[in-house]
mmCIF file of C-alpha atoms and ligand atoms in Angstrom:
data_model
loop_
_atom_site.group_PDB
_atom_site.id
_atom_site.type_symbol
_atom_site.label_atom_id
_atom_site.label_comp_id
_atom_site.label_asym_id
_atom_site.label_seq_id
_atom_site.Cartn_x
_atom_site.Cartn_y
_atom_site.Cartn_z
ATOM 1 C CA MET S 5 76.024 153.809 124.617
ATOM 2 C CA THR S 6 74.861 155.635 121.537
ATOM 3 C CA LYS S 7 77.251 157.913 119.654
ATOM 4 C CA ASN S 8 75.325 160.886 120.955
ATOM 5 C CA GLN S 9 75.570 159.725 124.560
ATOM 6 C CA PHE S 10 79.286 159.114 124.017
ATOM 7 C CA LYS S 11 79.740 162.723 122.896
ATOM 8 C CA GLN S 12 78.012 163.857 126.081
ATOM 9 C CA PHE S 13 80.264 161.528 128.068
ATOM 10 C CA ILE S 14 83.389 163.167 126.576
ATOM 11 C CA GLY S 15 81.925 166.573 127.467
ATOM 12 C CA PHE S 16 81.415 165.307 131.036
ATOM 13 C CA LEU S 17 85.002 164.005 131.187
ATOM 14 C CA LEU S 18 86.381 167.274 129.827
ATOM 15 C CA LYS S 19 84.687 169.227 132.603
ATOM 16 C CA HIS S 20 86.390 167.291 135.377
ATOM 17 C CA ASN S 21 89.665 165.878 134.030
ATOM 18 C CA LEU S 22 92.756 166.346 131.985
ATOM 19 C CA ILE S 23 92.237 164.109 128.951
ATOM 20 C CA ILE S 24 95.072 162.717 126.846
ATOM 21 C CA ALA S 25 93.877 161.353 123.523
ATOM 22 C CA PRO S 26 94.980 160.687 119.939
ATOM 23 C CA GLN S 27 94.588 163.747 117.700
ATOM 24 C CA TYR S 28 95.933 164.755 114.293
ATOM 25 C CA ASN S 29 98.291 167.706 114.291
ATOM 26 C CA ALA S 30 98.461 170.394 111.591
ATOM 27 C CA GLU S 31 100.969 168.300 109.567
ATOM 28 C CA GLY S 32 98.582 165.352 109.487
ATOM 29 C CA TYR S 33 100.390 163.156 112.034
ATOM 30 C CA LEU S 34 98.493 161.327 114.732
ATOM 31 C CA HIS S 35 99.877 162.127 118.185
ATOM 32 C CA LEU S 36 98.825 161.911 121.812
ATOM 33 C CA ASN S 37 98.007 165.288 123.287
ATOM 34 C CA GLU S 38 95.764 167.004 125.759
ATOM 35 C CA LEU S 39 92.220 167.001 124.389
ATOM 36 C CA LYS S 40 90.540 170.391 124.575
ATOM 37 C CA ASP S 41 87.698 169.916 122.098
ATOM 38 C CA SER S 42 85.790 166.649 121.666
ATOM 39 C CA ASN S 43 85.713 167.210 117.882
ATOM 40 C CA ASP S 44 89.503 166.771 117.782
ATOM 41 C CA LEU S 45 89.382 163.244 119.217
ATOM 42 C CA TYR S 46 90.475 160.523 116.809
ATOM 43 C CA LEU S 47 88.901 157.172 117.563
ATOM 44 C CA GLY S 48 89.921 154.798 114.788
ATOM 45 C CA THR S 49 92.210 151.939 113.909
ATOM 46 C CA GLU S 50 95.384 153.982 113.330
ATOM 47 C CA LEU S 51 97.840 154.084 116.218
ATOM 48 C CA PRO S 52 99.356 157.381 117.376
ATOM 49 C CA LEU S 53 103.072 157.673 116.615
ATOM 50 C CA ASP S 54 103.901 158.127 120.280
ATOM 51 C CA SER S 55 102.831 155.714 122.972
ATOM 52 C CA TRP S 56 101.225 156.122 126.388
ATOM 53 C CA LYS S 57 104.523 155.431 128.136
ATOM 54 C CA TRP S 58 105.324 159.152 127.605
ATOM 55 C CA TYR S 59 102.716 159.835 130.279
ATOM 56 C CA MET S 60 103.172 156.795 132.531
ATOM 57 C CA LEU S 61 106.946 156.789 132.482
ATOM 58 C CA PRO S 62 108.024 160.338 131.577
ATOM 59 C CA PRO S 63 111.300 160.647 129.609
ATOM 60 C CA ASP S 64 112.924 162.542 132.465
ATOM 61 C CA GLN S 65 111.787 162.188 136.051
ATOM 62 C CA LYS S 66 113.224 163.580 139.283
ATOM 63 C CA MET S 67 113.439 160.894 141.991
ATOM 64 C CA PHE S 68 114.724 162.691 145.048
ATOM 65 C CA GLU S 69 116.516 165.851 146.110
ATOM 66 C CA TYR S 70 118.739 166.609 149.047
ATOM 67 C CA LYS S 71 119.964 169.542 151.072
ATOM 68 C CA GLY S 72 122.820 168.772 153.410
ATOM 69 C CA GLU S 73 121.964 165.440 154.973
ATOM 70 C CA LYS S 74 118.223 165.762 154.364
ATOM 71 C CA LEU S 75 116.768 163.670 151.589
ATOM 72 C CA LYS S 76 113.305 164.236 150.097
ATOM 73 C CA GLU S 77 111.586 161.854 147.700
ATOM 74 C CA THR S 78 109.974 163.767 144.840
ATOM 75 C CA LEU S 79 106.923 161.813 143.734
ATOM 76 C CA PRO S 80 105.377 163.097 140.499
ATOM 77 C CA GLN S 81 102.836 165.863 141.037
ATOM 78 C CA ILE S 82 100.246 165.387 138.348
ATOM 79 C CA PRO S 83 96.513 166.101 138.159
ATOM 80 C CA LYS S 84 94.024 163.271 137.601
ATOM 81 C CA GLN S 85 94.236 162.265 133.968
ATOM 82 C CA VAL S 86 92.205 160.185 131.557
ATOM 83 C CA PHE S 87 93.782 158.237 128.712
ATOM 84 C CA LEU S 88 90.986 158.173 126.160
ATOM 85 C CA GLY S 89 90.998 155.855 123.144
ATOM 86 C CA VAL S 90 93.746 153.419 124.134
ATOM 87 C CA SER S 91 93.929 150.717 121.465
ATOM 88 C CA ILE S 92 93.672 147.163 122.741
ATOM 89 C CA LEU S 93 97.337 146.664 121.710
ATOM 90 C CA ASP S 94 98.420 149.598 123.819
ATOM 91 C CA MET S 95 96.308 148.270 126.680
ATOM 92 C CA GLN S 96 98.430 145.146 126.485
ATOM 93 C CA ALA S 97 101.583 147.290 126.557
ATOM 94 C CA LEU S 98 100.316 149.202 129.614
ATOM 95 C CA THR S 99 99.430 145.931 131.340
ATOM 96 C CA LEU S 100 103.041 144.790 130.875
ATOM 97 C CA LEU S 101 104.470 148.109 132.138
ATOM 98 C CA ASN S 102 102.179 147.800 135.174
ATOM 99 C CA GLN S 103 103.907 144.487 135.986
ATOM 100 C CA VAL S 104 107.429 145.768 135.343
ATOM 101 C CA PHE S 105 106.889 148.832 137.551
ATOM 102 C CA GLU S 106 104.654 147.143 140.089
ATOM 103 C CA LYS S 107 106.891 148.211 142.969
ATOM 104 C CA ASP S 108 108.042 151.523 141.545
ATOM 105 C CA PRO S 109 106.553 154.374 143.631
ATOM 106 C CA TYR S 110 106.953 156.963 140.834
ATOM 107 C CA TYR S 111 105.102 154.862 138.274
ATOM 108 C CA GLN S 112 102.467 153.821 140.801
ATOM 109 C CA GLU S 113 101.802 157.440 141.811
ATOM 110 C CA ILE S 114 100.976 158.258 138.175
ATOM 111 C CA LYS S 115 98.951 155.062 137.744
ATOM 112 C CA LYS S 116 96.869 155.960 140.802
ATOM 113 C CA LYS S 117 95.827 159.197 139.128
ATOM 114 C CA THR S 118 95.161 157.736 135.687
ATOM 115 C CA ILE S 119 91.939 156.395 134.206
ATOM 116 C CA VAL S 120 92.436 154.195 131.148
ATOM 117 C CA ILE S 121 89.619 154.060 128.586
ATOM 118 C CA GLY S 122 90.384 151.475 125.925
ATOM 119 C CA THR S 123 88.773 150.637 122.607
ATOM 120 C CA SER S 124 88.347 147.467 120.583
ATOM 121 C CA LEU S 125 89.631 149.188 117.436
ATOM 122 C CA VAL S 126 92.429 146.990 116.138
ATOM 123 C CA PRO S 127 95.232 148.638 114.160
ATOM 124 C CA GLU S 128 96.426 147.200 110.865
ATOM 125 C CA GLU S 129 99.964 146.868 112.278
ATOM 126 C CA ASN S 130 98.637 144.184 114.606
ATOM 127 C CA PHE S 131 100.894 141.591 113.058
ATOM 128 C CA TYR S 132 100.525 138.890 115.673
ATOM 129 C CA GLN S 133 96.790 138.820 114.947
ATOM 130 C CA PHE S 134 96.085 138.089 118.588
ATOM 131 C CA PHE S 135 93.604 140.954 118.671
ATOM 132 C CA GLU S 136 92.484 140.572 115.067
ATOM 133 C CA LYS S 137 88.976 139.973 116.299
ATOM 134 C CA PHE S 138 87.879 141.467 119.571
ATOM 135 C CA GLU S 139 86.639 138.852 122.019
ATOM 136 C CA GLU S 140 85.259 139.619 125.413
ATOM 137 C CA ASN S 141 87.353 136.985 127.255
ATOM 138 C CA LYS S 142 90.569 138.820 126.323
ATOM 139 C CA LEU S 143 89.551 141.735 128.509
ATOM 140 C CA GLU S 144 89.899 139.891 131.807
ATOM 141 C CA HIS S 145 93.691 139.834 131.382
ATOM 142 C CA LEU S 146 94.073 143.520 130.578
ATOM 143 C CA GLN S 147 94.184 146.362 133.076
ATOM 144 C CA PHE S 148 91.780 149.181 132.250
ATOM 145 C CA ASP S 149 89.035 151.255 133.839
ATOM 146 C CA LEU S 150 86.565 151.466 130.961
ATOM 147 C CA PHE S 151 86.421 149.794 127.594
ATOM 148 C CA LEU S 152 84.468 150.732 124.478
ATOM 149 C CA ALA S 153 83.631 147.779 122.248
ATOM 150 C CA VAL S 154 82.789 149.405 118.945
ATOM 151 C CA GLN S 155 79.401 148.485 117.480
ATOM 152 C CA LYS S 156 77.515 149.804 114.453
ATOM 153 C CA SER S 157 75.391 152.294 116.339
ATOM 154 C CA GLY S 158 77.707 153.142 119.219
ATOM 155 C CA TYR S 159 79.663 151.337 121.921
ATOM 156 C CA LYS S 160 79.130 148.442 124.265
ATOM 157 C CA ILE S 161 80.593 149.603 127.566
ATOM 158 C CA TYR S 162 82.637 147.492 129.975
ATOM 159 C CA SER S 163 84.086 148.566 133.291
ATOM 160 C CA GLY S 164 87.331 147.045 134.519
ATOM 161 C CA SER S 165 87.762 148.760 137.881
ATOM 162 C CA GLU S 166 85.885 150.512 140.677
ATOM 163 C CA ASP S 167 87.196 153.850 139.409
ATOM 164 C CA GLY S 168 85.652 153.108 136.023
ATOM 165 C CA GLN S 169 82.332 152.161 137.621
ATOM 166 C CA ARG S 170 82.339 155.335 139.722
ATOM 167 C CA LEU S 171 82.910 157.442 136.633
ATOM 168 C CA LEU S 172 79.930 155.873 134.842
ATOM 169 C CA ASP S 173 77.771 156.225 137.951
ATOM 170 C CA LYS S 174 78.618 159.922 138.187
ATOM 171 C CA PHE S 175 77.729 160.362 134.531
ATOM 172 C CA GLY S 176 74.501 158.459 135.177
ATOM 173 C CA TYR S 177 75.096 155.547 132.809
ATOM 174 C CA LYS S 178 74.053 152.098 134.000
ATOM 175 C CA ASN S 179 73.989 149.882 130.937
ATOM 176 C CA TYR S 180 77.485 148.444 131.261
ATOM 177 C CA GLN S 181 79.056 145.105 132.090
ATOM 178 C CA HIS S 182 81.799 144.668 134.671
ATOM 179 C CA ILE S 183 84.864 142.533 133.882
ATOM 180 C CA GLU S 184 86.763 141.184 136.851
ATOM 181 C CA TYR S 185 90.527 141.390 136.288
ATOM 182 C CA ALA S 186 92.002 137.867 136.378
ATOM 183 C CA GLY S 187 95.676 138.869 136.325
ATOM 184 C CA PRO S 188 97.828 139.514 133.256
ATOM 185 C CA ILE S 189 98.636 135.902 132.345
ATOM 186 C CA ARG S 190 96.226 133.982 130.129
ATOM 187 C CA GLU S 191 95.455 130.377 131.102
ATOM 188 C CA GLU S 192 96.614 129.160 127.698
ATOM 189 C CA GLY S 193 99.938 131.023 128.119
ATOM 190 C CA LEU S 194 101.708 132.902 125.340
ATOM 191 C CA ASP S 195 100.184 132.646 121.892
ATOM 192 C CA ARG S 196 101.710 130.120 119.504
ATOM 193 C CA GLN S 197 103.616 132.581 117.341
ATOM 194 C CA MET S 198 105.268 134.188 120.365
ATOM 195 C CA VAL S 199 106.339 130.748 121.635
ATOM 196 C CA GLU S 200 107.829 129.914 118.223
ATOM 197 C CA ILE S 201 109.776 133.199 118.032
ATOM 198 C CA LYS S 202 111.155 132.592 121.527
ATOM 199 C CA ASP S 203 112.134 129.045 120.584
ATOM 200 C CA ALA S 204 113.774 130.275 117.375
ATOM 201 C CA MET S 205 115.765 132.941 119.243
ATOM 202 C CA GLN S 206 116.965 130.437 121.822
ATOM 203 C CA ASN S 207 117.549 127.320 119.765
ATOM 204 C CA TYR S 208 117.797 128.078 116.046
ATOM 205 C CA HIS S 209 120.238 130.951 115.698
ATOM 206 C CA GLU S 210 120.888 132.112 112.134
ATOM 207 C CA GLN S 211 123.864 134.487 112.250
ATOM 208 C CA LYS S 212 123.167 135.842 108.743
ATOM 209 C CA ILE S 213 120.012 137.619 109.969
ATOM 210 C CA TRP S 214 121.990 139.573 112.570
ATOM 211 C CA ASP S 215 124.921 140.237 110.217
ATOM 212 C CA ASP S 216 122.495 141.800 107.764
ATOM 213 C CA LEU S 217 120.930 143.999 110.461
ATOM 214 C CA ASP S 218 124.435 144.868 111.702
ATOM 215 C CA LYS S 219 125.117 146.467 108.307
ATOM 216 C CA ARG S 220 121.859 148.404 108.169
ATOM 217 C CA CYS S 221 121.139 149.662 111.679
ATOM 218 C CA ILE S 222 122.629 153.074 112.486
ATOM 219 C CA GLN S 223 122.146 152.733 116.282
ATOM 220 C CA CYS S 224 119.953 155.822 116.493
ATOM 221 C CA GLY S 225 117.751 154.295 119.226
ATOM 222 C CA LYS S 226 114.534 155.645 117.697
ATOM 223 C CA CYS S 227 112.879 152.219 117.871
ATOM 224 C CA THR S 228 113.413 152.074 121.629
ATOM 225 C CA ILE S 229 111.862 155.505 122.079
ATOM 226 C CA ALA S 230 108.840 154.665 119.913
ATOM 227 C CA CYS S 231 108.260 151.225 121.443
ATOM 228 C CA PRO S 232 105.447 151.189 124.041
ATOM 229 C CA VAL S 233 107.168 148.429 126.039
ATOM 230 C CA CYS S 234 110.844 149.514 125.965
ATOM 231 C CA PHE S 235 111.404 150.747 129.477
ATOM 232 C CA CYS S 236 115.176 150.980 130.097
ATOM 233 C CA PHE S 237 116.352 154.069 131.905
ATOM 234 C CA ARG S 238 119.518 155.407 133.478
ATOM 235 C CA MET S 239 119.997 157.608 136.495
ATOM 236 C CA TYR S 240 122.000 160.803 136.741
ATOM 237 C CA ASP S 241 122.834 163.238 139.529
ATOM 238 C CA GLN S 242 122.995 167.015 139.576
ATOM 239 C CA ALA S 243 124.772 168.582 142.519
ATOM 240 C CA ASP S 244 125.585 172.078 143.659
ATOM 241 C CA SER S 245 128.468 171.555 146.091
ATOM 242 C CA ALA S 246 128.616 175.239 147.100
ATOM 243 C CA LYS S 247 125.020 175.041 148.370
ATOM 244 C CA ASP S 248 125.255 171.387 149.403
ATOM 245 C CA THR S 249 122.109 170.607 147.393
ATOM 246 C CA GLY S 250 121.326 168.311 144.515
ATOM 247 C CA TYR S 251 118.959 165.807 143.037
ATOM 248 C CA ARG S 252 118.833 162.456 141.278
ATOM 249 C CA SER S 253 116.738 161.874 138.165
ATOM 250 C CA ARG S 254 116.133 159.049 135.776
ATOM 251 C CA CYS S 255 115.715 159.364 132.045
ATOM 252 C CA TRP S 256 115.004 156.999 129.184
ATOM 253 C CA ASP S 257 117.971 155.111 127.819
ATOM 254 C CA SER S 258 118.504 152.885 124.818
ATOM 255 C CA CYS S 259 120.451 149.648 124.451
ATOM 256 C CA PHE S 260 121.648 151.021 121.092
ATOM 257 C CA TYR S 261 123.643 153.804 122.736
ATOM 258 C CA ASN S 262 127.336 153.160 123.323
ATOM 259 C CA GLU S 263 127.208 154.160 127.006
ATOM 260 C CA PHE S 264 124.441 151.655 127.747
ATOM 261 C CA THR S 265 126.746 148.772 128.592
ATOM 262 C CA GLN S 266 129.819 150.786 129.433
ATOM 263 C CA VAL S 267 131.270 149.882 132.807
ATOM 264 C CA ALA S 268 133.611 151.753 135.118
ATOM 265 C CA GLY S 269 137.160 150.650 135.662
ATOM 266 C CA ASP S 270 139.992 149.543 133.452
ATOM 267 C CA SER S 271 139.988 146.499 131.307
ATOM 268 C CA PRO S 272 143.127 145.171 129.651
ATOM 269 C CA LYS S 273 142.192 146.363 126.156
ATOM 270 C CA ASP S 274 140.070 149.415 126.615
ATOM 271 C CA SER S 275 139.780 151.847 129.514
ATOM 272 C CA LYS S 276 136.136 152.391 128.598
ATOM 273 C CA HIS S 277 135.013 148.799 128.614
ATOM 274 C CA ARG S 278 131.678 147.948 127.025
ATOM 275 C CA PHE S 279 129.846 144.658 126.901
ATOM 276 C CA MET S 280 128.307 145.269 123.489
ATOM 277 C CA ASN S 281 130.500 146.833 120.855
ATOM 278 C CA LYS S 282 128.986 145.678 117.594
ATOM 279 C CA THR S 283 125.689 146.877 116.122
ATOM 280 C CA GLY S 284 124.658 143.278 115.434
ATOM 281 C CA GLU S 285 125.133 142.443 119.125
ATOM 282 C CA LYS S 286 122.976 145.377 120.153
ATOM 283 C CA ILE S 287 120.123 144.604 117.821
ATOM 284 C CA TYR S 288 120.196 140.943 118.854
ATOM 285 C CA PHE S 289 120.110 142.029 122.498
ATOM 286 C CA TRP S 290 117.057 144.224 121.715
ATOM 287 C CA TYR S 291 115.184 141.315 120.112
ATOM 288 C CA GLU S 292 116.242 139.010 122.917
ATOM 289 C CA HIS S 293 114.810 141.456 125.437
ATOM 290 C CA HIS S 294 111.438 141.510 123.674
ATOM 291 C CA PHE S 295 111.112 137.861 122.735
ATOM 292 C CA VAL S 296 113.067 135.934 125.360
ATOM 293 C CA ARG S 297 113.823 137.841 128.566
ATOM 294 C CA THR S 298 110.446 139.587 128.976
ATOM 295 C CA PRO S 299 108.365 136.424 128.369
ATOM 296 C CA ASP S 300 110.717 134.509 130.693
ATOM 297 C CA THR S 301 110.440 137.083 133.466
ATOM 298 C CA PHE S 302 106.789 138.118 133.227
ATOM 299 C CA SER S 303 105.169 135.286 131.211
ATOM 300 C CA LEU S 304 103.869 138.005 128.892
ATOM 301 C CA PRO S 305 104.793 138.895 125.324
ATOM 302 C CA GLY S 306 107.525 141.536 125.216
ATOM 303 C CA CYS S 307 106.189 142.905 121.953
ATOM 304 C CA VAL S 308 102.582 143.829 121.223
ATOM 305 C CA GLY S 309 103.007 143.989 117.456
ATOM 306 C CA CYS S 310 102.188 147.694 117.139
ATOM 307 C CA GLY S 311 104.771 148.287 114.386
ATOM 308 C CA ARG S 312 105.942 151.640 115.815
ATOM 309 C CA CYS S 313 109.602 150.531 115.638
ATOM 310 C CA THR S 314 109.207 149.849 111.913
ATOM 311 C CA ARG S 315 107.436 153.141 111.262
ATOM 312 C CA THR S 316 110.158 155.100 112.977
ATOM 313 C CA CYS S 317 113.299 153.299 111.743
ATOM 314 C CA PRO S 318 115.375 155.444 109.347
ATOM 315 C CA ALA S 319 117.101 152.291 108.040
ATOM 316 C CA ASP S 320 113.795 150.662 107.022
ATOM 317 C CA ILE S 321 114.283 147.752 109.380
ATOM 318 C CA ASP S 322 110.923 146.018 109.521
ATOM 319 C CA ILE S 323 110.319 143.930 112.639
ATOM 320 C CA LYS S 324 107.692 141.872 110.850
ATOM 321 C CA LYS S 325 110.222 140.849 108.177
ATOM 322 C CA THR S 326 112.870 140.088 110.812
ATOM 323 C CA ILE S 327 110.386 137.874 112.660
ATOM 324 C CA GLN S 328 109.538 136.108 109.405
ATOM 325 C CA ASN S 329 113.264 135.504 108.810
ATOM 326 C CA ILE S 330 113.744 134.211 112.359
ATOM 327 C CA LEU S 331 110.787 131.839 111.970
ATOM 328 C CA SER S 332 111.865 130.604 108.522
ATOM 329 C CA ALA S 333 115.367 129.859 109.838
ATOM 330 C CA ARG S 334 113.778 127.786 112.611
ATOM 331 C CA LYS S 335 111.554 125.946 110.145
ATOM 332 C CA LYS S 336 114.514 125.254 107.850
ATOM 333 C CA MET S 337 116.684 123.929 110.692
ATOM 334 C CA LEU S 338 113.864 121.809 112.095
ATOM 335 C CA LYS S 339 113.261 120.297 108.660
ATOM 336 C CA LYS S 340 116.962 119.612 108.214
ATOM 337 C CA SER S 341 117.293 117.864 111.574
ATOM 338 C CA LYS S 342 114.194 115.769 110.761
ATOM 339 C CA ASN S 343 115.676 114.771 107.388
ATOM 340 C CA ASP S 344 119.014 114.000 109.007
ATOM 341 C CA GLY S 345 117.092 111.657 111.279
HETATM 342 S S1 SF4 N 407 106.238 146.141 117.239
HETATM 343 FE FE1 SF4 N 407 108.152 147.200 117.742
HETATM 344 S S2 SF4 N 407 107.473 149.057 118.780
HETATM 345 FE FE2 SF4 N 407 105.718 147.681 118.820
HETATM 346 S S3 SF4 N 407 105.884 146.560 120.751
HETATM 347 FE FE3 SF4 N 407 106.946 145.318 119.213
HETATM 348 S S4 SF4 N 407 109.083 145.948 119.379
HETATM 349 FE FE4 SF4 N 407 107.882 147.531 120.391
HETATM 350 S S1 SF4 N 408 115.458 152.715 114.683
HETATM 351 FE FE1 SF4 N 408 116.374 151.330 113.171
HETATM 352 S S2 SF4 N 408 118.402 152.202 112.778
HETATM 353 FE FE2 SF4 N 408 117.667 153.148 114.681
HETATM 354 S S3 SF4 N 408 118.495 151.804 116.312
HETATM 355 FE FE3 SF4 N 408 116.437 151.046 115.828
HETATM 356 S S4 SF4 N 408 116.785 149.412 114.292
HETATM 357 FE FE4 SF4 N 408 118.659 150.656 114.386
#
């Protein structure tokens, strides 16, 4: 598709859909917002500060309401939407969320109404280097509707779903290749670096790394909000007993917040018992979630290397440096055990 044809394609999309796309705001920050003018679209290697989970898994979502004994499920009411310009890293994050929320009716209702148009533009923060170079065979394990592989004079177009094909047919574009989705898990499994981080977390624990982070982290939870694959939420109820009505909602939560592991009931020492009291425990738990529990549960990496957590952290905690420290501790301990025979 030439650049000119692509412009026409955006015009066609704008006529029929709500488009969410990366755009710079007046302060010069790249954010995801509704696209109203094709000239505002940013299609480049920089990642927006916010991630697509804002739209797939809204920060606050009503689940059901009741009146008397009658209960009504409140599925999200959204128009058809197009995510335009999803970086290949964020496509990987969405593919993971699709697995996590595979049986969640609220998530699935939004997914049903969403077209994902990805791009091969690889951000500099891509510190695992898995997507350093775009290769066609990586697409079969990602869930998308259309994909734009950037070329000098325009884009090579791939479709990844029937919805994507229908969209191109309606626009009257035929020169595309279809990729059959082969499931999220690659035949070769997790990439080597991810396997090493997991091994280091499980078998080569260096307490100093977590003690250092314990001193620096202020438990603000910003990293969990910025992360495209952090998906923890809590539920809360609102009731009006006079009218016998109410509703239940869910909203994002963070493992850095004190209430996250607080449990009801007395414990001998503290009436408000929590499972994680120390900052170091919380940050370790966060890393464990990304690098051990998610790969164990879904056979997928729990971190896509987007660097948003680093960009947003007020304490300058850099995930790339932490990973380097975790890997060097493993290397050091492996060397020592080899020397010790
Ligand atoms: S780099 Fe940070 S923000 Fe990005 S996926 Fe990994 S943990 Fe989440
Ligand atoms: S953003 Fe930084 S300071 Fe805040 S909770 Fe995350 S690691 Fe800690």
